[in-house]
Amino acid sequence: MSGMDLSVKIGKLELPYPTLMASGCYGSGEEFEAFADLSKIGAVVLKSVTREPRLGNPMPRLVPTPAGLLNAIGLQNPGIDWYLEHEVAKFAQRPCAVIGSVAAFSVDDYAYVTQRLAARDEIAAIELNISCPNVGSEGETFACDPALTGKVVRAVRAVTGKTLIVKLSPNVTDIAAIAAEAESAGADALAVINTLRGMSIDVHAWKPRLGNLTGGLSGPAIRPVAVLAVYEAARAVSIPIVGQGGIETASDALEFFLAGASAIAIGTANFTDPRIPEKIVNELGAYLEARGLRSLRDIVGKANVGFGTPFQYEGDVG
Amino acid sequence: MSGMDLSVKIGKLELPYPTLMASGCYGSGEEFEAFADLSKIGAVVLKSVTREPRLGNPMPRLVPTPAGLLNAIGLQNPGIDWYLEHEVAKFAQRPCAVIGSVAAFSVDDYAYVTQRLAARDEIAAIELNISCPNVGSEGETFACDPALTGKVVRAVRAVTGKTLIVKLSPNVTDIAAIAAEAESAGADALAVINTLRGMSIDVHAWKPRLGNLTGGLSGPAIRPVAVLAVYEAARAVSIPIVGQGGIETASDALEFFLAGASAIAIGTANFTDPRIPEKIVNELGAYLEARGLRSLRDIVGKANVGFGTPFQYEGDVG
Amino acid sequence: MLPRPSVSDVVVLDRTELARGVILLGFHAPELVDVTRPGQFVMAIPPGGERAATALAIYEAQGERASLLFFVCGARTRELAELRPGDKLSLTGPLGNGFDLGAAANVAVVAGGVGIASVLLPAQQLTQRGSRVRLFYGARNVEFLVDRDRFANAGCELCCATDDGTLGHHGFITELLAQAEDKPDLILACGPSPMLRATAFVAAELGVRAQLALEETFACGVGGCWGCVVPLDRKSSQAPKFPKSAGDFVNARVCKEGPVFWAHELRW
Amino acid sequence: MLPRPSVSDVVVLDRTELARGVILLGFHAPELVDVTRPGQFVMAIPPGGERAATALAIYEAQGERASLLFFVCGARTRELAELRPGDKLSLTGPLGNGFDLGAAANVAVVAGGVGIASVLLPAQQLTQRGSRVRLFYGARNVEFLVDRDRFANAGCELCCATDDGTLGHHGFITELLAQAEDKPDLILACGPSPMLRATAFVAAELGVRAQLALEETFACGVGGCWGCVVPLDRKSSQAPKFPKSAGDFVNARVCKEGPVFWAHELRW
Ligand SMILES: Cc1cc2nc3c(=O)[nH]c(=O)nc-3n(C[C@H](O)[C@H](O)[C@H](O)COP(=O)(O)OP(=O)(O)OC[C@H]3O[C@@H](n4cnc5c(N)ncnc54)[C@H](O)[C@@H]3O)c2cc1C
Ligand SMILES: Cc1cc2nc3c(=O)[nH]c(=O)nc-3n(C[C@H](O)[C@H](O)[C@H](O)COP(=O)(O)OP(=O)(O)OC[C@H]3O[C@@H](n4cnc5c(N)ncnc54)[C@H](O)[C@@H]3O)c2cc1C
Ligand SMILES: Cc1cc2nc3c(=O)[nH]c(=O)nc-3n(C[C@H](O)[C@H](O)[C@H](O)COP(=O)(O)O)c2cc1C
Ligand SMILES: Cc1cc2nc3c(=O)[nH]c(=O)nc-3n(C[C@H](O)[C@H](O)[C@H](O)COP(=O)(O)O)c2cc1C
Ligand code: FES
Ligand code: FES
């Protein structure tokens, strides 16, 4: 595997590995250091932080579903003041890049939190979580409307020169339109996808299983939806995409690269087995080597090879 | 279980059981008669029929995914002329109601096919498939736009007095808006949901696994998404909803009833075990009996009992 | 008219790992044995739910015992491989049309890998009625040429090939078939698609009719979903009546109209 | 400072079904045994992937063997129940803080159902150092009062209760606890929430401090996702430093700050 180039460039950010740990699924990295070699991952995306501290949603916050997980954490976080004062300095100790994640309920707050967080050296880049389905309808509004997406991305772009990754929601009719709007508003990259909105009901107690009623579905169950979202977003933009949604193996990751992702994020799979990120990196290297390829860039977006005309029958298109 | 009332009324249609066999998943019922007692199901929804015959999509058409199934059949069907001449008469032999499913690519064709199909006595009701994700972007356009949904439903309503069930797509930003539009345009009921759009890529061959590139995701994987879609649609309309998406057990079915469905449809689970529909009906009866309830109607939409204010903390809403 | 299939609850009697990842699972299923014809298959209902059933050929069917022979290659076969004697399993079947053995007296049976699972029953039936049966059996290496003795004991002559030369011909099994003396009057084949295509080619060259047991990803397995089609000559007696065709071909369901088709009636 | 946890690959040594659906799984895990403290748990990595890991208490830990005791109640425990001797399993742990046994000389251990899995290690440690240990053990019926001998052999006095009266007190185990003579100086408890709440109530009435091992649905199990919180007195030594609180309480993670908490510091 010597000489295998797994590095990626996301905006100004250069990472030795294409594997990000998805926001909200890996704490600040510290929680996993006993089980995983953080020097073998691309970056940790931190849990989203808001302007004010938030206690988060009532319990229960987690429901296992077939091949998936419903969560409604509700952005429990200490708020940006406390975060800057007590948490951020520790991130310098991580042997990998640390990407901040910003959530908010207004354009002003997105810009305010981003500006303060991005000013810190410990933060290598900013991911804009405009697609959290677990904080009432407001949380996701931004990623569900091309105009609002453009507005918030423009406001945030104005306050930082650091790499800006905009995280999109799959709960929309046309993700390509929103991806295009985010790009033209100044995003350096897109994270595709956040969780699918879902619900589970306790049929004994006659009430929703999550304290928040609804939640976000992640894990292998959503992988086909995520692969298609990446495929469609990639055809709409020319900035890099961080593919995510149900990645558990190198083979899953390759589906995202072939669909058009330049990097991937691993979320729920860390709850299955914390050794998965390192395993994926090793197997990606072996995959490239076995095919005589030198870089992951050689396969990004190549799912269409040989597919000029997908239909074999006459007259049936449409 | 004597005296348990599992009957439902969907528009003018009265069914002894609340269990429909989902369109495209149960042939015309005949294929399953050796394994399942069709007199113990509510109705079979036929494979969608179009104006012209269609060979369907190139193979492969099926890809198993984690707790799910991706399909892209592409509406293979003999077209309405052949259908009326050679197929429909046989449906009279089924010991259960038979619901026709109509697909098309224009408002005129929806009305044309519906008018001819609904004229036949063997057809108890019409389901309008405006949400097929497997026939190019046109197929789903109708269910992805409230105005188009209204237009096609109004046109079809004008040509038949039979019960009209409109089948909605989950691949939209706001299913409640589309549900409301379908109701006000004259739908007697809604079928919620059709499949989620998805894709799977063969990482050895570097091409999508489905001949059609993209497909529709069904099965337990999508259940949380379907339950929420039913919950949201049910709050937007007062017509009955046929809930579907990953139902495998009576407990799954009850989630849909509690979310607001009056009836349910079983699709992919028939591929797991053809005895599932009868098992579900038996267990639903036992569930009602154990709780001293007399009718499923007593539980429809009751998932909210006790949930006036879902948040336990002050100041965290939104 | 084929016998009516049903869902049977069966109990696992025995489990053998014939080679790495190749499992032979025997179970008590007298009703299934009674009605099974060579070349038919079952849909094995997943013990834990949440997945589609798995299409598997009926390997053995004798007395009160039937068996399945399968390769662990994904989530569903992995789950079936967990079954142990005493465990319960439900099977839908027998399904599909099976082989048409006609009056053939000199039959070449071609099997590749786990394709072997579809051809024991026709081979046994043929040798029992006195036909000559040569089994052309190919696999990656000798380890995966499983259960050869059972075919020898049933009176088959064995011709083997391996990709690595660890047993028999070093190369493809269809190369042996092409060189065979005493031309067969019927060829039956089951295995991976490239092998079946090669078999169809060799059969055409030899001027011998061949029946191929196809494998496709199934969902329903009973003809209800149209997920498993193959283009079939519309004049075939197996062709579904369907007004739309691509030229002379029509989409037939592998699970319902097949899984066994005449090679010369397929377009692929 | 707790010993550093890790991911261990272990091999299953033994598997016993103690009652219908109650599985005892022993495995070879010398490193895990070395560092485990009473009340800690592991995350069992699902052998087939596709699911979250399962939080399970470490039941036994002696020599080179540790064990898990669990109830089959869903997809994940069903999969773990399929494991047989010789199979491999990976465990992340030991995790969580464990019980604080202090200098207690007369301890009441309260267990409901599979809650028994969390209390063998503290009971053994207490009797070994000479403390009196009474096990108050409740379950649905006598069948589910599993593995009582092991506690008796460890020197515990047993007081049992069943919902149906098939053994011991006919009713709740906390009723026996409330009536116990020779007031304990510490209560340890693990079981379903209603039982833990009742235990907290009885402990408060008796004026005895109680430690409760809570169970919640976990995702990560290591403090990384904030999915498993419980409101904890912000003045508790276990309380996470967090600026937002609901009055005097703050959300603590059951997996990280717990799973063992002092009853009087919880709000529930
Ligand atoms: C009529 C009929 C009879 C059959 N008889 C037999 C028989 O007797 N014995 C037998 O062993 N099989 C038989 N098969 C095949 C058998 O049905 C399939 O092997 C089985 O369905 C596999 O199911 P699975 O879930 O274990 O694997 P799947 O998950 O369905 O995988 C099947 C194949 O796809 C590949 N695959 C899966 N996921 C990926 C991925 N992410 N990336 C790349 N490749 C992937 C696997 O490597 C494997 O080769 C038969 C099929 C038919 C139609
Ligand atoms: C620190 C800790 C230690 C633990 N130690 C042990 C231990 O030692 N032994 C032990 O047995 N358990 C223990 N548990 C509990 C154990 O983790 C859970 O029982 C386990 O996660 C269940 O996983 P599952 O996938 O099998 O079931 P799940 O699918 O997660 O189901 C769990 C519960 O939900 C219910 N449920 C699931 N699906 C439905 C549905 N559709 N409708 C209604 N109800 C449903 C089930 O009936 C069951 O009661 C512990 C938990 C924690 C947090
Ligand atoms: C428990 C949990 C918490 C999450 N919290 C956040 C969050 O705070 N911000 C965010 O942008 N995404 C959050 N996500 C979404 C993930 O970052 C990721 O995009 C999604 O889960 C899909 O990937 P996966 O299937 O690999 O988990 C969360 C997901 C989970 C499961
Ligand atoms: C193989 C297959 C074919 C389908 N064909 C149709 C169809 O022709 N018309 C239609 O309205 N829905 C069709 N559907 C969607 C189902 O009717 C159903 O709405 C969906 O699969 C969700 O339910 P399930 O998870 O129980 O399968 C099809 C689904 C599958 C899996
Ligand atoms: S698998 Fe459904 S028609 Fe063949
Ligand atoms: S389960 Fe993730 S923080 Fe406890």
PDB file of N, CA and C in Angstrom, chain B residues 86-141:
ATOM      1  N   HIS B  86     -57.937  -9.263 -22.263  1.00  0.00           N
ATOM      2  CA  HIS B  86     -57.472 -10.595 -21.857  1.00  0.00           C
ATOM      3  C   HIS B  86     -57.330 -10.810 -20.355  1.00  0.00           C
ATOM      4  N   GLU B  87     -57.224  -9.757 -19.564  1.00  0.00           N
ATOM      5  CA  GLU B  87     -56.870  -9.941 -18.160  1.00  0.00           C
ATOM      6  C   GLU B  87     -58.028  -9.676 -17.206  1.00  0.00           C
ATOM      7  N   VAL B  88     -58.723  -8.583 -17.423  1.00  0.00           N
ATOM      8  CA  VAL B  88     -59.631  -8.079 -16.397  1.00  0.00           C
ATOM      9  C   VAL B  88     -60.735  -9.076 -16.028  1.00  0.00           C
ATOM     10  N   ALA B  89     -61.241  -9.822 -17.011  1.00  0.00           N
ATOM     11  CA  ALA B  89     -62.327 -10.764 -16.719  1.00  0.00           C
ATOM     12  C   ALA B  89     -61.929 -11.766 -15.631  1.00  0.00           C
ATOM     13  N   LYS B  90     -60.625 -12.150 -15.643  1.00  0.00           N
ATOM     14  CA  LYS B  90     -60.148 -13.145 -14.658  1.00  0.00           C
ATOM     15  C   LYS B  90     -60.224 -12.624 -13.212  1.00  0.00           C
ATOM     16  N   PHE B  91     -60.171 -11.316 -13.067  1.00  0.00           N
ATOM     17  CA  PHE B  91     -60.136 -10.763 -11.705  1.00  0.00           C
ATOM     18  C   PHE B  91     -61.421 -11.057 -10.948  1.00  0.00           C
ATOM     19  N   ALA B  92     -62.492 -11.347 -11.670  1.00  0.00           N
ATOM     20  CA  ALA B  92     -63.768 -11.655 -11.023  1.00  0.00           C
ATOM     21  C   ALA B  92     -63.671 -12.908 -10.159  1.00  0.00           C
ATOM     22  N   GLN B  93     -62.698 -13.762 -10.489  1.00  0.00           N
ATOM     23  CA  GLN B  93     -62.565 -15.015  -9.725  1.00  0.00           C
ATOM     24  C   GLN B  93     -61.906 -14.826  -8.355  1.00  0.00           C
ATOM     25  N   ARG B  94     -61.275 -13.707  -8.130  1.00  0.00           N
ATOM     26  CA  ARG B  94     -60.595 -13.525  -6.849  1.00  0.00           C
ATOM     27  C   ARG B  94     -61.595 -13.441  -5.706  1.00  0.00           C
ATOM     28  N   PRO B  95     -61.278 -14.084  -4.586  1.00  0.00           N
ATOM     29  CA  PRO B  95     -62.181 -14.013  -3.420  1.00  0.00           C
ATOM     30  C   PRO B  95     -61.963 -12.743  -2.604  1.00  0.00           C
ATOM     31  N   CYS B  96     -61.420 -11.708  -3.214  1.00  0.00           N
ATOM     32  CA  CYS B  96     -61.218 -10.437  -2.521  1.00  0.00           C
ATOM     33  C   CYS B  96     -61.407  -9.316  -3.535  1.00  0.00           C
ATOM     34  N   ALA B  97     -61.519  -8.116  -3.030  1.00  0.00           N
ATOM     35  CA  ALA B  97     -61.667  -6.981  -3.933  1.00  0.00           C
ATOM     36  C   ALA B  97     -60.390  -6.776  -4.735  1.00  0.00           C
ATOM     37  N   VAL B  98     -60.557  -6.260  -5.948  1.00  0.00           N
ATOM     38  CA  VAL B  98     -59.426  -6.007  -6.832  1.00  0.00           C
ATOM     39  C   VAL B  98     -59.430  -4.523  -7.195  1.00  0.00           C
ATOM     40  N   ILE B  99     -58.330  -3.860  -6.891  1.00  0.00           N
ATOM     41  CA  ILE B  99     -58.209  -2.420  -7.133  1.00  0.00           C
ATOM     42  C   ILE B  99     -57.265  -2.202  -8.305  1.00  0.00           C
ATOM     43  N   GLY B 100     -57.717  -1.461  -9.296  1.00  0.00           N
ATOM     44  CA  GLY B 100     -56.867  -1.171 -10.441  1.00  0.00           C
ATOM     45  C   GLY B 100     -55.867  -0.085 -10.113  1.00  0.00           C
ATOM     46  N   SER B 101     -54.678  -0.163 -10.727  1.00  0.00           N
ATOM     47  CA  SER B 101     -53.685   0.899 -10.554  1.00  0.00           C
ATOM     48  C   SER B 101     -53.352   1.481 -11.918  1.00  0.00           C
ATOM     49  N   VAL B 102     -53.400   2.792 -12.017  1.00  0.00           N
ATOM     50  CA  VAL B 102     -53.213   3.475 -13.294  1.00  0.00           C
ATOM     51  C   VAL B 102     -51.945   4.335 -13.248  1.00  0.00           C
ATOM     52  N   ALA B 103     -51.092   4.167 -14.251  1.00  0.00           N
ATOM     53  CA  ALA B 103     -49.928   5.042 -14.390  1.00  0.00           C
ATOM     54  C   ALA B 103     -49.964   5.675 -15.774  1.00  0.00           C
ATOM     55  N   ALA B 104     -49.367   6.836 -15.912  1.00  0.00           N
ATOM     56  CA  ALA B 104     -49.356   7.515 -17.203  1.00  0.00           C
ATOM     57  C   ALA B 104     -48.295   8.600 -17.185  1.00  0.00           C
ATOM     58  N   PHE B 105     -48.157   9.268 -18.343  1.00  0.00           N
ATOM     59  CA  PHE B 105     -47.155  10.319 -18.457  1.00  0.00           C
ATOM     60  C   PHE B 105     -47.774  11.658 -18.857  1.00  0.00           C
ATOM     61  N   SER B 106     -49.115  11.695 -18.881  1.00  0.00           N
ATOM     62  CA  SER B 106     -49.800  12.955 -19.159  1.00  0.00           C
ATOM     63  C   SER B 106     -51.160  12.913 -18.466  1.00  0.00           C
ATOM     64  N   VAL B 107     -51.692  14.094 -18.219  1.00  0.00           N
ATOM     65  CA  VAL B 107     -52.996  14.176 -17.571  1.00  0.00           C
ATOM     66  C   VAL B 107     -54.044  13.451 -18.406  1.00  0.00           C
ATOM     67  N   ASP B 108     -53.997  13.650 -19.724  1.00  0.00           N
ATOM     68  CA  ASP B 108     -54.979  13.011 -20.598  1.00  0.00           C
ATOM     69  C   ASP B 108     -54.931  11.493 -20.492  1.00  0.00           C
ATOM     70  N   ASP B 109     -53.716  10.946 -20.491  1.00  0.00           N
ATOM     71  CA  ASP B 109     -53.607   9.496 -20.435  1.00  0.00           C
ATOM     72  C   ASP B 109     -54.088   8.947 -19.081  1.00  0.00           C
ATOM     73  N   TYR B 110     -53.805   9.682 -17.997  1.00  0.00           N
ATOM     74  CA  TYR B 110     -54.331   9.239 -16.695  1.00  0.00           C
ATOM     75  C   TYR B 110     -55.861   9.125 -16.776  1.00  0.00           C
ATOM     76  N   ALA B 111     -56.494  10.156 -17.347  1.00  0.00           N
ATOM     77  CA  ALA B 111     -57.950  10.153 -17.415  1.00  0.00           C
ATOM     78  C   ALA B 111     -58.452   9.059 -18.353  1.00  0.00           C
ATOM     79  N   TYR B 112     -57.764   8.901 -19.492  1.00  0.00           N
ATOM     80  CA  TYR B 112     -58.182   7.917 -20.491  1.00  0.00           C
ATOM     81  C   TYR B 112     -58.142   6.498 -19.910  1.00  0.00           C
ATOM     82  N   VAL B 113     -57.001   6.135 -19.327  1.00  0.00           N
ATOM     83  CA  VAL B 113     -56.849   4.771 -18.802  1.00  0.00           C
ATOM     84  C   VAL B 113     -57.823   4.544 -17.634  1.00  0.00           C
ATOM     85  N   THR B 114     -57.937   5.539 -16.777  1.00  0.00           N
ATOM     86  CA  THR B 114     -58.844   5.394 -15.636  1.00  0.00           C
ATOM     87  C   THR B 114     -60.279   5.178 -16.108  1.00  0.00           C
ATOM     88  N   GLN B 115     -60.700   5.992 -17.039  1.00  0.00           N
ATOM     89  CA  GLN B 115     -62.084   5.889 -17.509  1.00  0.00           C
ATOM     90  C   GLN B 115     -62.385   4.489 -18.029  1.00  0.00           C
ATOM     91  N   ARG B 116     -61.465   3.970 -18.849  1.00  0.00           N
ATOM     92  CA  ARG B 116     -61.719   2.656 -19.438  1.00  0.00           C
ATOM     93  C   ARG B 116     -61.644   1.553 -18.378  1.00  0.00           C
ATOM     94  N   LEU B 117     -60.689   1.655 -17.482  1.00  0.00           N
ATOM     95  CA  LEU B 117     -60.519   0.598 -16.478  1.00  0.00           C
ATOM     96  C   LEU B 117     -61.655   0.635 -15.455  1.00  0.00           C
ATOM     97  N   ALA B 118     -61.999   1.832 -15.013  1.00  0.00           N
ATOM     98  CA  ALA B 118     -63.029   1.961 -13.970  1.00  0.00           C
ATOM     99  C   ALA B 118     -64.402   1.541 -14.474  1.00  0.00           C
ATOM    100  N   ALA B 119     -64.571   1.528 -15.784  1.00  0.00           N
ATOM    101  CA  ALA B 119     -65.870   1.132 -16.346  1.00  0.00           C
ATOM    102  C   ALA B 119     -66.151  -0.357 -16.122  1.00  0.00           C
ATOM    103  N   ARG B 120     -65.135  -1.111 -15.779  1.00  0.00           N
ATOM    104  CA  ARG B 120     -65.302  -2.558 -15.639  1.00  0.00           C
ATOM    105  C   ARG B 120     -65.733  -2.932 -14.223  1.00  0.00           C
ATOM    106  N   ASP B 121     -66.718  -3.807 -14.121  1.00  0.00           N
ATOM    107  CA  ASP B 121     -67.250  -4.232 -12.826  1.00  0.00           C
ATOM    108  C   ASP B 121     -66.219  -4.965 -11.969  1.00  0.00           C
ATOM    109  N   GLU B 122     -65.260  -5.643 -12.625  1.00  0.00           N
ATOM    110  CA  GLU B 122     -64.274  -6.420 -11.858  1.00  0.00           C
ATOM    111  C   GLU B 122     -63.382  -5.513 -11.022  1.00  0.00           C
ATOM    112  N   ILE B 123     -63.343  -4.251 -11.381  1.00  0.00           N
ATOM    113  CA  ILE B 123     -62.447  -3.301 -10.716  1.00  0.00           C
ATOM    114  C   ILE B 123     -63.230  -2.538  -9.644  1.00  0.00           C
ATOM    115  N   ALA B 124     -62.838  -2.755  -8.382  1.00  0.00           N
ATOM    116  CA  ALA B 124     -63.609  -2.195  -7.267  1.00  0.00           C
ATOM    117  C   ALA B 124     -63.287  -0.726  -7.012  1.00  0.00           C
ATOM    118  N   ALA B 125     -62.079  -0.326  -7.364  1.00  0.00           N
ATOM    119  CA  ALA B 125     -61.652   1.045  -7.102  1.00  0.00           C
ATOM    120  C   ALA B 125     -60.405   1.306  -7.940  1.00  0.00           C
ATOM    121  N   ILE B 126     -60.015   2.571  -8.001  1.00  0.00           N
ATOM    122  CA  ILE B 126     -58.832   2.938  -8.797  1.00  0.00           C
ATOM    123  C   ILE B 126     -57.785   3.574  -7.885  1.00  0.00           C
ATOM    124  N   GLU B 127     -56.535   3.071  -8.015  1.00  0.00           N
ATOM    125  CA  GLU B 127     -55.419   3.755  -7.363  1.00  0.00           C
ATOM    126  C   GLU B 127     -54.633   4.480  -8.449  1.00  0.00           C
ATOM    127  N   LEU B 128     -54.341   5.736  -8.195  1.00  0.00           N
ATOM    128  CA  LEU B 128     -53.650   6.556  -9.167  1.00  0.00           C
ATOM    129  C   LEU B 128     -52.175   6.603  -8.793  1.00  0.00           C
ATOM    130  N   ASN B 129     -51.344   5.915  -9.586  1.00  0.00           N
ATOM    131  CA  ASN B 129     -49.913   5.897  -9.305  1.00  0.00           C
ATOM    132  C   ASN B 129     -49.260   7.104  -9.964  1.00  0.00           C
ATOM    133  N   ILE B 130     -49.206   8.204  -9.214  1.00  0.00           N
ATOM    134  CA  ILE B 130     -48.547   9.406  -9.750  1.00  0.00           C
ATOM    135  C   ILE B 130     -47.141   9.534  -9.169  1.00  0.00           C
ATOM    136  N   SER B 131     -46.613   8.426  -8.668  1.00  0.00           N
ATOM    137  CA  SER B 131     -45.374   8.498  -7.890  1.00  0.00           C
ATOM    138  C   SER B 131     -44.411   7.369  -8.204  1.00  0.00           C
ATOM    139  N   CYS B 132     -44.416   6.888  -9.437  1.00  0.00           N
ATOM    140  CA  CYS B 132     -43.487   5.808  -9.788  1.00  0.00           C
ATOM    141  C   CYS B 132     -42.116   6.390 -10.080  1.00  0.00           C
ATOM    142  N   PRO B 133     -41.091   6.021  -9.313  1.00  0.00           N
ATOM    143  CA  PRO B 133     -39.773   6.629  -9.513  1.00  0.00           C
ATOM    144  C   PRO B 133     -38.963   5.935 -10.587  1.00  0.00           C
ATOM    145  N   ASN B 134     -39.525   4.945 -11.259  1.00  0.00           N
ATOM    146  CA  ASN B 134     -38.705   4.093 -12.114  1.00  0.00           C
ATOM    147  C   ASN B 134     -38.919   4.269 -13.604  1.00  0.00           C
ATOM    148  N   VAL B 135     -39.487   5.377 -14.008  1.00  0.00           N
ATOM    149  CA  VAL B 135     -39.763   5.551 -15.431  1.00  0.00           C
ATOM    150  C   VAL B 135     -39.304   6.932 -15.885  1.00  0.00           C
ATOM    151  N   GLY B 136     -38.092   7.287 -15.456  1.00  0.00           N
ATOM    152  CA  GLY B 136     -37.581   8.604 -15.817  1.00  0.00           C
ATOM    153  C   GLY B 136     -38.247   9.650 -14.956  1.00  0.00           C
ATOM    154  N   SER B 137     -37.803  10.873 -15.087  1.00  0.00           N
ATOM    155  CA  SER B 137     -38.281  11.904 -14.175  1.00  0.00           C
ATOM    156  C   SER B 137     -39.762  12.180 -14.369  1.00  0.00           C
ATOM    157  N   GLU B 138     -40.299  11.886 -15.559  1.00  0.00           N
ATOM    158  CA  GLU B 138     -41.701  12.214 -15.788  1.00  0.00           C
ATOM    159  C   GLU B 138     -42.650  11.482 -14.844  1.00  0.00           C
ATOM    160  N   GLY B 139     -42.296  10.222 -14.548  1.00  0.00           N
ATOM    161  CA  GLY B 139     -43.230   9.382 -13.811  1.00  0.00           C
ATOM    162  C   GLY B 139     -43.625   9.973 -12.478  1.00  0.00           C
ATOM    163  N   GLU B 140     -42.628  10.606 -11.832  1.00  0.00           N
ATOM    164  CA  GLU B 140     -42.887  11.076 -10.489  1.00  0.00           C
ATOM    165  C   GLU B 140     -43.286  12.553 -10.452  1.00  0.00           C
ATOM    166  N   THR B 141     -43.160  13.219 -11.568  1.00  0.00           N
ATOM    167  CA  THR B 141     -43.394  14.661 -11.580  1.00  0.00           C
ATOM    168  C   THR B 141     -44.699  15.040 -10.910  1.00  0.00           C
TER     169      THR B 141
END
